[in-house]
Coordinates of C-alpha atoms and ligand atoms in Angstrom, one line a residue:
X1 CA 0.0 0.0 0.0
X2 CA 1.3 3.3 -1.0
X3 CA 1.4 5.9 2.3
X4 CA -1.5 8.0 1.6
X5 CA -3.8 4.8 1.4
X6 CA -2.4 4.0 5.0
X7 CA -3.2 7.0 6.2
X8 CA -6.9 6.2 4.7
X9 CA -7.0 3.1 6.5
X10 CA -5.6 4.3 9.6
X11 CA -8.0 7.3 9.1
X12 CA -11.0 4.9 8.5
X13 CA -10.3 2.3 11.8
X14 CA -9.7 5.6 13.9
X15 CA -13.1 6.9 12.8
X16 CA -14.6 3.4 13.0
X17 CA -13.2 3.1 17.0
X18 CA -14.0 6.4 18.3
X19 CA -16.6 8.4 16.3
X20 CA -18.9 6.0 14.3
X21 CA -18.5 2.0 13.4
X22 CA -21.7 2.0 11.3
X23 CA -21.2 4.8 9.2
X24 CA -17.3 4.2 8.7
X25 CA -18.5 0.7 7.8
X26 CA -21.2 2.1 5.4
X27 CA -19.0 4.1 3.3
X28 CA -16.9 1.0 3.4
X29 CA -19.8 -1.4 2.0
X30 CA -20.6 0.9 -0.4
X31 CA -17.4 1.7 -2.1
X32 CA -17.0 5.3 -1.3
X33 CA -13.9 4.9 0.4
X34 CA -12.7 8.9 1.0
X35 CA -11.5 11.0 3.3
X36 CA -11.1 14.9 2.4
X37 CA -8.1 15.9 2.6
X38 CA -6.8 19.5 0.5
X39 CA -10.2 21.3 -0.3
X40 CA -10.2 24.5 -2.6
X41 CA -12.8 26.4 -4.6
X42 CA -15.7 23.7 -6.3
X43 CA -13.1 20.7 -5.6
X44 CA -12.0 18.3 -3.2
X45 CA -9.5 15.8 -2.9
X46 CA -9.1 12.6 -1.2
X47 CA -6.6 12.2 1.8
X48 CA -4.3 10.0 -0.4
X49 CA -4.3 13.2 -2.9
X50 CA -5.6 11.0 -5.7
X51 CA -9.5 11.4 -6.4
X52 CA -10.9 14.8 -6.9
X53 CA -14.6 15.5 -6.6
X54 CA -16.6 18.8 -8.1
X55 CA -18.6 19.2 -5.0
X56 CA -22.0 19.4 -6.6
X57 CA -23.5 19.0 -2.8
X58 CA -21.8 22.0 -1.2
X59 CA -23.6 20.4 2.5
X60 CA -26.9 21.9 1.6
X61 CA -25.3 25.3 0.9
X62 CA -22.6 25.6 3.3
X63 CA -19.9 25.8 0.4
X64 CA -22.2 28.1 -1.9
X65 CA -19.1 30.1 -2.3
X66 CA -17.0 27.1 -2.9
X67 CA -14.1 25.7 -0.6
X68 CA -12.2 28.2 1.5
X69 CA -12.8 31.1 -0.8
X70 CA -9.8 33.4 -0.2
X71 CA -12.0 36.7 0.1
X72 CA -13.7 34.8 3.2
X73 CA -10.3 33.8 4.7
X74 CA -8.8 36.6 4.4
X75 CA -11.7 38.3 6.3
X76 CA -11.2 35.6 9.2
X77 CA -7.5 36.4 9.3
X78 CA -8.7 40.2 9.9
X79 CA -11.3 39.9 12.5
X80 CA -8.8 37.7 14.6
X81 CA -6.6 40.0 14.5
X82 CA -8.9 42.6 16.5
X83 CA -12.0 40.6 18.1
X84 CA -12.8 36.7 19.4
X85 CA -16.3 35.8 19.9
X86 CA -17.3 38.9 21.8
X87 CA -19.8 38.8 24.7
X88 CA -22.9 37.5 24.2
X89 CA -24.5 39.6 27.3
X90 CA -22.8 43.3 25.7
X91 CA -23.8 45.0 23.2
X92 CA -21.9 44.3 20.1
X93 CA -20.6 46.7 17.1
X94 CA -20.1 43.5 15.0
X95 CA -23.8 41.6 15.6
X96 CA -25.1 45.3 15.0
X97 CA -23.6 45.7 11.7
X98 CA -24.5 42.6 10.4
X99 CA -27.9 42.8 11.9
X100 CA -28.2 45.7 9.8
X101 CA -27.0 44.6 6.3
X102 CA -29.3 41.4 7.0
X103 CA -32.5 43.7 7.2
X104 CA -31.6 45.6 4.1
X105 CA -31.7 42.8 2.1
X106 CA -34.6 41.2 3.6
X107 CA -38.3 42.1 3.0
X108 CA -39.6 45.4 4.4
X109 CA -40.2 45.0 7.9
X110 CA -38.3 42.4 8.4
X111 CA -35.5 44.3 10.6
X112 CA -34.0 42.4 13.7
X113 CA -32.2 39.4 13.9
X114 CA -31.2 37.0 16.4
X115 CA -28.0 34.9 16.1
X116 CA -27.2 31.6 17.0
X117 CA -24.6 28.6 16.2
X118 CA -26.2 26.3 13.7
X119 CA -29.4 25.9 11.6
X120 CA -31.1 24.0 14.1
X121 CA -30.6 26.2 17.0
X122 CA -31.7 29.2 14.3
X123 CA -34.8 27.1 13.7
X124 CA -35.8 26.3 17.5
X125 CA -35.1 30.2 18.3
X126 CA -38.0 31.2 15.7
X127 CA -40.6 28.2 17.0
X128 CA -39.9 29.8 20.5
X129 CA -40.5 33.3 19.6
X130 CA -43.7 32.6 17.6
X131 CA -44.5 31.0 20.6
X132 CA -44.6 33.6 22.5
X133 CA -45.5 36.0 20.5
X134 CA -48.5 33.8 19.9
X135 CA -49.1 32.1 23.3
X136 CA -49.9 28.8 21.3
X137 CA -48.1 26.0 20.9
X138 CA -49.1 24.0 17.6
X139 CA -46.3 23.9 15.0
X140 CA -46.8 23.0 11.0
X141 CA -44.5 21.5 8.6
X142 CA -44.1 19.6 6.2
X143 CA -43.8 16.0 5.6
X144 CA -40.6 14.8 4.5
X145 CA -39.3 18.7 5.3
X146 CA -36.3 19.1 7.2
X147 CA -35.3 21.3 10.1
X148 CA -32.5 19.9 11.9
X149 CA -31.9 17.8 14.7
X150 CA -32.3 19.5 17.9
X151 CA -35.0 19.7 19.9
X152 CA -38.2 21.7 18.3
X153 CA -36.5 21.6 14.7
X154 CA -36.4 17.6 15.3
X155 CA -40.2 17.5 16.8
X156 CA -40.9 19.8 13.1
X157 CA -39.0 16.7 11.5
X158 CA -40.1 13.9 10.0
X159 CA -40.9 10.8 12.3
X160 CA -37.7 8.8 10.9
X161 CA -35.4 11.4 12.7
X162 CA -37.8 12.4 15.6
X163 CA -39.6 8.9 16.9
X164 CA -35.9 7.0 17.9
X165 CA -35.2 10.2 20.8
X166 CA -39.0 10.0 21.5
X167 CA -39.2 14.0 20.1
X168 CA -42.7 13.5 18.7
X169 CA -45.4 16.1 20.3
X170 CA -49.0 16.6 19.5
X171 CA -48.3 20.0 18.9
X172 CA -46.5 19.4 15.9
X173 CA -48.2 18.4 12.6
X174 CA -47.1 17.6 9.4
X175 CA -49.2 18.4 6.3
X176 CA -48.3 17.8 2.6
X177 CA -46.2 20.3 0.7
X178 CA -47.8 22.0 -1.7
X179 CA -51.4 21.7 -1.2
X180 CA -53.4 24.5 0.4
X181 CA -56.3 22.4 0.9
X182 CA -54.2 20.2 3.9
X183 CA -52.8 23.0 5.2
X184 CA -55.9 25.1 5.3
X185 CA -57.3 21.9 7.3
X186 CA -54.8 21.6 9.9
X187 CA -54.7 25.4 10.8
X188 CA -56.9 26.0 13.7
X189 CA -56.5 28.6 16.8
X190 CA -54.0 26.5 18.3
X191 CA -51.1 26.9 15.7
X192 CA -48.6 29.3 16.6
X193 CA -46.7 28.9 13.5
X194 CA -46.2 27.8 9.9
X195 CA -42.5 26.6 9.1
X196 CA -41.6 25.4 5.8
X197 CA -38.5 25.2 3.4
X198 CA -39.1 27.8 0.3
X199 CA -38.1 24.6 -1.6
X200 CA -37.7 21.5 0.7
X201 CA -34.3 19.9 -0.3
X202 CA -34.6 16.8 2.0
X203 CA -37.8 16.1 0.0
X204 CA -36.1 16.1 -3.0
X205 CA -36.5 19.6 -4.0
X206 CA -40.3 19.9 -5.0
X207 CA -40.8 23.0 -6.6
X208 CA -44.1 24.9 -5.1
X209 CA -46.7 26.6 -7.7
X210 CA -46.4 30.2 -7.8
X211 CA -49.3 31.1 -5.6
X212 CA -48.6 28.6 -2.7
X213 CA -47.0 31.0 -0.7
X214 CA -49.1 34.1 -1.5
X215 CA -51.8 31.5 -0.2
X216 CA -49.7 30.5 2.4
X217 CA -49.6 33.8 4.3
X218 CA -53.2 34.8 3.4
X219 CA -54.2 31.4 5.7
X220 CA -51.4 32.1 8.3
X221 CA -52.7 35.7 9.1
X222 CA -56.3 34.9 8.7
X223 CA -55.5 31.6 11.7
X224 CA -53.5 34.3 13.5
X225 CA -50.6 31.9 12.9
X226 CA -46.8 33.4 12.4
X227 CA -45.2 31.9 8.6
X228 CA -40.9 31.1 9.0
X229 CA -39.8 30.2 6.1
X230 CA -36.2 28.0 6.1
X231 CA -33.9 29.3 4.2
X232 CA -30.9 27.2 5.4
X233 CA -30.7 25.6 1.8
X234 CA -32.4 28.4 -0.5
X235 CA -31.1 31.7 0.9
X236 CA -27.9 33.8 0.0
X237 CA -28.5 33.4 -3.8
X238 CA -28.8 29.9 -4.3
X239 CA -31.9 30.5 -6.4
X240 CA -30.6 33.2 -8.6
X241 CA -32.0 35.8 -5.7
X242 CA -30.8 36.8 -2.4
X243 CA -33.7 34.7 -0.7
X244 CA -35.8 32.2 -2.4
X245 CA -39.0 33.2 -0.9
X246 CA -38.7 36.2 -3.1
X247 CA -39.6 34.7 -6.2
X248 CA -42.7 34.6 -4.5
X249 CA -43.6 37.9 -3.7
X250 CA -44.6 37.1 0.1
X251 CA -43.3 38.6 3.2
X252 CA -42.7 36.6 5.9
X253 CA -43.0 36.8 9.4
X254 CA -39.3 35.2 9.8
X255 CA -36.3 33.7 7.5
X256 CA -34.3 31.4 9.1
X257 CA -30.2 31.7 7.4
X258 CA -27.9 29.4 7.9
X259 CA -25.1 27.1 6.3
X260 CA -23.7 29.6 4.0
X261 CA -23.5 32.3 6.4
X262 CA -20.5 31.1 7.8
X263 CA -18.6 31.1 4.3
X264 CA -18.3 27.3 5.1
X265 CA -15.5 29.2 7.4
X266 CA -16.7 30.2 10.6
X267 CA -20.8 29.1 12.1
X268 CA -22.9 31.9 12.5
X269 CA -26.9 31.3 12.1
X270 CA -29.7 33.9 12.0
X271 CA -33.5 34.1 12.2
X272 CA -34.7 37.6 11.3
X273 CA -37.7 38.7 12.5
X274 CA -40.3 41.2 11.5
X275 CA -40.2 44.5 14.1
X276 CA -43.3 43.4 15.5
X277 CA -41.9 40.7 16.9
X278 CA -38.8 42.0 18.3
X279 CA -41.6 43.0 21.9
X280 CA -41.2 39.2 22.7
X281 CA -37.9 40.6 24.2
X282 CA -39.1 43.9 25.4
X283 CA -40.0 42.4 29.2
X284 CA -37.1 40.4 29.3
X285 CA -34.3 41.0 26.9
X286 CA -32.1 38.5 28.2
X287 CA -34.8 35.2 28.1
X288 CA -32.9 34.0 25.0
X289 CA -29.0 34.1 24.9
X290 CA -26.5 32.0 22.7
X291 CA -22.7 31.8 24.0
X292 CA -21.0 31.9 20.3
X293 CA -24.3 33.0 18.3
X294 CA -23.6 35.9 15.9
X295 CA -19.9 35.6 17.7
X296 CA -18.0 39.1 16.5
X297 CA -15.5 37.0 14.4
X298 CA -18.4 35.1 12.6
X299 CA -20.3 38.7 12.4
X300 CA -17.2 39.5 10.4
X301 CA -17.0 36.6 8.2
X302 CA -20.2 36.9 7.1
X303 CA -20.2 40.5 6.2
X304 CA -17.7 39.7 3.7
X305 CA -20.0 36.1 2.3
X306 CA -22.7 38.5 2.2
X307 CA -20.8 41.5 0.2
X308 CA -20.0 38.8 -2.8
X309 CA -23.6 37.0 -2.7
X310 CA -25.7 40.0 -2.6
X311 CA -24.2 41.8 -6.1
X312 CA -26.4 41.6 -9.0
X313 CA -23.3 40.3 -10.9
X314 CA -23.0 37.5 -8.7
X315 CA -26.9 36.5 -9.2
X316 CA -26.7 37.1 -12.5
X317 CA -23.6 34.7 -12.7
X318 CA -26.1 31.8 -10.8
X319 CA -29.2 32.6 -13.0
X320 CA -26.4 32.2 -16.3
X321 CA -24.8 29.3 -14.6
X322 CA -28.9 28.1 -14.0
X323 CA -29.8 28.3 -17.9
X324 CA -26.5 26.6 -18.4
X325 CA -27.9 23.4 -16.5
X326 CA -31.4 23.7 -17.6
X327 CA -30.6 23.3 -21.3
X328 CA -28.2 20.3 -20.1
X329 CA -30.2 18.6 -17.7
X330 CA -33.7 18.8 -20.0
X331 CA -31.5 17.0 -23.2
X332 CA -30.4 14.3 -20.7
X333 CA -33.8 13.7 -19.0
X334 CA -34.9 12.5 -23.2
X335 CA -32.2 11.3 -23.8
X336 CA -32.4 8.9 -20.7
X337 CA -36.0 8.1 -20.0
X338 CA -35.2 4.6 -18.3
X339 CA -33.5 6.6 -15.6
X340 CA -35.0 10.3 -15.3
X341 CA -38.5 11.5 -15.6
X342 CA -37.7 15.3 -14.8
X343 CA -35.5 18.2 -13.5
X344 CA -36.6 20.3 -11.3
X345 CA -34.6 23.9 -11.1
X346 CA -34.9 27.0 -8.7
X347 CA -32.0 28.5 -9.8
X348 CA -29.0 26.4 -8.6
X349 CA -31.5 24.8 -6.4
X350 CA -31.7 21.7 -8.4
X351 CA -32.9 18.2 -8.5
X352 CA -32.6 14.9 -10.8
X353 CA -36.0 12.6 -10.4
X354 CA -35.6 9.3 -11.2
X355 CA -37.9 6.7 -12.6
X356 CA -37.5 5.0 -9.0
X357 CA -36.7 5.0 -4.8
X358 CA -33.9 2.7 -5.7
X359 CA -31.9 5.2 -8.4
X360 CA -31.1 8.0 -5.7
X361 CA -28.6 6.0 -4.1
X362 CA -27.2 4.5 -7.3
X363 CA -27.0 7.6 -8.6
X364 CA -25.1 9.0 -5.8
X365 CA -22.5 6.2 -6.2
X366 CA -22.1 6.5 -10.6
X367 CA -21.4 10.3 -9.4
X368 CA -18.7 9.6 -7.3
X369 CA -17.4 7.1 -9.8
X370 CA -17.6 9.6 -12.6
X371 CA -15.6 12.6 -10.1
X372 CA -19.0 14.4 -8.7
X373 CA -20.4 15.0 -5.1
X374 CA -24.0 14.2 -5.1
X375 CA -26.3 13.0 -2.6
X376 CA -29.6 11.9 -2.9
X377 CA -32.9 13.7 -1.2
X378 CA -33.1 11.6 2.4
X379 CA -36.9 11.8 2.3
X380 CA -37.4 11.1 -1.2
X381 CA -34.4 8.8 -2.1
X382 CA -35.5 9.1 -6.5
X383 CA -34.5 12.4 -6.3
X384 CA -30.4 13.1 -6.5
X385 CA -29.8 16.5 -4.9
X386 CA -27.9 18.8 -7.3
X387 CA -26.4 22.2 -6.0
X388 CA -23.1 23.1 -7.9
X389 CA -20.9 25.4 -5.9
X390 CA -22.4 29.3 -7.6
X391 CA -18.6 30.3 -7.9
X392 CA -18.2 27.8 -10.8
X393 CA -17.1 29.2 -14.5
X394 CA -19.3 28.3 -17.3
X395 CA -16.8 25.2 -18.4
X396 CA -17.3 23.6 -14.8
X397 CA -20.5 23.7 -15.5
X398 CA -20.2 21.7 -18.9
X399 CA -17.9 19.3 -17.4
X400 CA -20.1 18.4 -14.4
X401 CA -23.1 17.8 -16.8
X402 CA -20.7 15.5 -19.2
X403 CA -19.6 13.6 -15.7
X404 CA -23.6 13.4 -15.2
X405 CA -24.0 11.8 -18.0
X406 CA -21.3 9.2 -17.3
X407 CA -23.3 8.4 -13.8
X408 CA -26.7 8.6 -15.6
X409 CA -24.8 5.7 -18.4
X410 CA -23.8 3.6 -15.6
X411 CA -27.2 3.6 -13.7
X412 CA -28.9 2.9 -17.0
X413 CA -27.3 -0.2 -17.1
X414 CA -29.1 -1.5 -14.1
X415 CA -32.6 -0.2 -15.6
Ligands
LIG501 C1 -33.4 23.3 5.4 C2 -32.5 23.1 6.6 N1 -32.9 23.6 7.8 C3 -32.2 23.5 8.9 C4 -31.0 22.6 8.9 C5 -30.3 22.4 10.2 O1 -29.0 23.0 10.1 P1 -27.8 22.5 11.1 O2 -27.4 21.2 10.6 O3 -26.8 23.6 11.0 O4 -28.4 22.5 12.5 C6 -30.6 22.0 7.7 C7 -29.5 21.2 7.7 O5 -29.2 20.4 6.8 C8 -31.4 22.2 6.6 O6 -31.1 21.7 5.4

């Protein structure tokens, strides 16, 4: 064995001992046997130095800006040259700052912002303030949606996630995305809030009609009910806008950010509320506190992720980048009928159905072999999940549909 493939294996039984025998025996069975090791811009590269794959999964959006972009680093270097994480009990120049730039690019209204760590914290903070702001309990999602894994985001979750830690409450429901009708009959004076993904990735990336959210909000206001909409996956240009849930005209009564915040370089979460809200802290202002939420060094980092992913060049480089795949992805959908029936596109928010529940996870294994990063949809496993870095240059773009092709040849000969 050559010395980088001992430090795989070594790598591997060290994982498999002290962090997780199933899943280092999983990637095992299933022939993805990598460890990242040197990681820049759309690419990474095995610990041995030999495989490279275009990251075409980015973690749900956490490398939207590709692998430690040097703009981002560079603005880590800074801030630790003057500030740590800051107090979380003080006032703070840097939260303020950022707080700030958030609401500008957010709908009107929607002006303060609370920090925290990591999605799921983001998404329990907003369930607690509609809560309150409310004084209801009931929660709606929807099924197959995806929230994370601590404790109200989990309850939000589906029952696969939520029912082994015994996380399942009455005051959670789950209703069908995409139909008004099941929402409309779950809402009832006890629902404190609506939370959905703009575009549910988990679920395979499901794009909603154009009037679901305008409907949305008109049943939320009319049941009293607050709307958060999760943009963990769709915000920060992903979709060709800033935030998804523009492309739907509709103003929300919170956005949940998260992932791609950080620059992939530093956590920082935040769930910005509309000013009404903000009196849920007027009686107490310290009821909710985070230790390294919206710490000044992240407040810093992601000043500088959101400089480059606000500019209208840079959405105008996704929505390019997004006709680039549609034309691609809609010739390989007829040209390969046996294994996909459609593609559905928000943007760079993309996703390959399959003709079945068993292709998703082949699929994900033909990519690898052909030098891509996908991963199928958890909750809907004949979807493969496909979100390019949005740094990528028009002939990365070409390439990773040519590799596609190569995966989509080598599933087609299991059809
Ligand atoms: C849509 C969505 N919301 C929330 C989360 C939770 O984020 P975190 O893993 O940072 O807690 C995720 C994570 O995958 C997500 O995809």
């Amino acid at each position: 064995m050559e010395q980088g493939e001992v430090q795989k294996e070594a790598v591997f039984k060290k994982y498999a001992r002290h962090v997780s025998s199933r899943k280092a025996q999983f990637f095992l069975d299933v022939g993805i046997h990598f460890v990242p090791g040197k990681r820049e811009g759309p690419f990474i590269w095995d610990i041995e130095g030999k495989k490279r794959l275009i990251n075409c999964h980015v973690n749900g959006g956490v490398f939207n800006l590709g692998h430690r972009h040097p703009e981002i680093i560079a603005a880590l270097e800074s801030a630790m040259r003057s500030v740590d994480i800051g107090n979380h009990h003080l006032v703070s120049k840097q939260k303020a700052d950022l707080a700030e730039r958030l609401a500008a690019l957010s709908p009107k209204g929607m002006e303060y912002v609370v920090f925290g760590v990591s999605g799921g914290e983001a998404v329990d903070t907003a369930i607690k303030i509609a809560r309150k702001a409310t004084g209801r309990r009931g929660v709606i999602s929807a099924l197959g949606g995806y929230h994370g894994h601590t404790g109200l985001a989990l309850a939000a979750g589906d029952a696969k996630y939520r029912e082994p830690f015994l996380s399942g409450s009455p005051d959670f429901l789950q209703v069908p995305f995409n139909d008004v009708a099941a929402l409309k009959n779950r809402l009832n004076p006890s629902i404190a809030a609506v939370i959905f993904e703009t575009i549910p990735a988990t679920l395979g990336m499901p794009i909603p009609d154009d009037d679901y959210y305008s409907q949305v909000k008109r049943l939320c206001a009319q049941n009293g009910s607050l709307l958060i909409i999760d943009e963990v996956q769709t915000g920060l240009g992903r979709t060709g806008r800033f935030w998804g849930i523009s492309h739907y005209g509709v103003v929300p009564d919170m956005i949940v950010s998260a992932k791609g915040l950080g620059g992939g370089i530093y956590p920082i979460t935040a769930t910005i509320l509309h000013k009404d809200l903000e009196a849920v802290f007027h009686e107490d202002p310290f009821i909710h506190i985070s230790t390294a939420g919206g710490a000044d060094i992240g407040c810093l980092v992601a000043q500088k992720v959101i400089e480059i992913s606000s500019k209208d060049v840079f959405l105008q480089h996704v929505n390019d980048l997004a006709d680039v795949f549609a034309a691609g992805m809609k010739a390989l959908v007829l040209r390969y009928s046996k294994v996909l029936s459609a593609f559905r596109q928000k943007g760079l928010m993309c996703g390959l159905k399959t003709t079945s529940p068993d292709l998703g996870p082949l699929m994900t294994k033909a990519c690898y072999d052909a030098g891509l990063l996908c991963i199928y949809a958890g909750n809907d496993t004949s979807v493969v999940q496909l979100l390019p870095p949005l740094i990528i240059d028009i002939p990365l773009a070409q390439e990773i549909l040519q590799r596609m092709e190569k995966a989509i040849e080598m599933v087609e000969a299991f059809v």
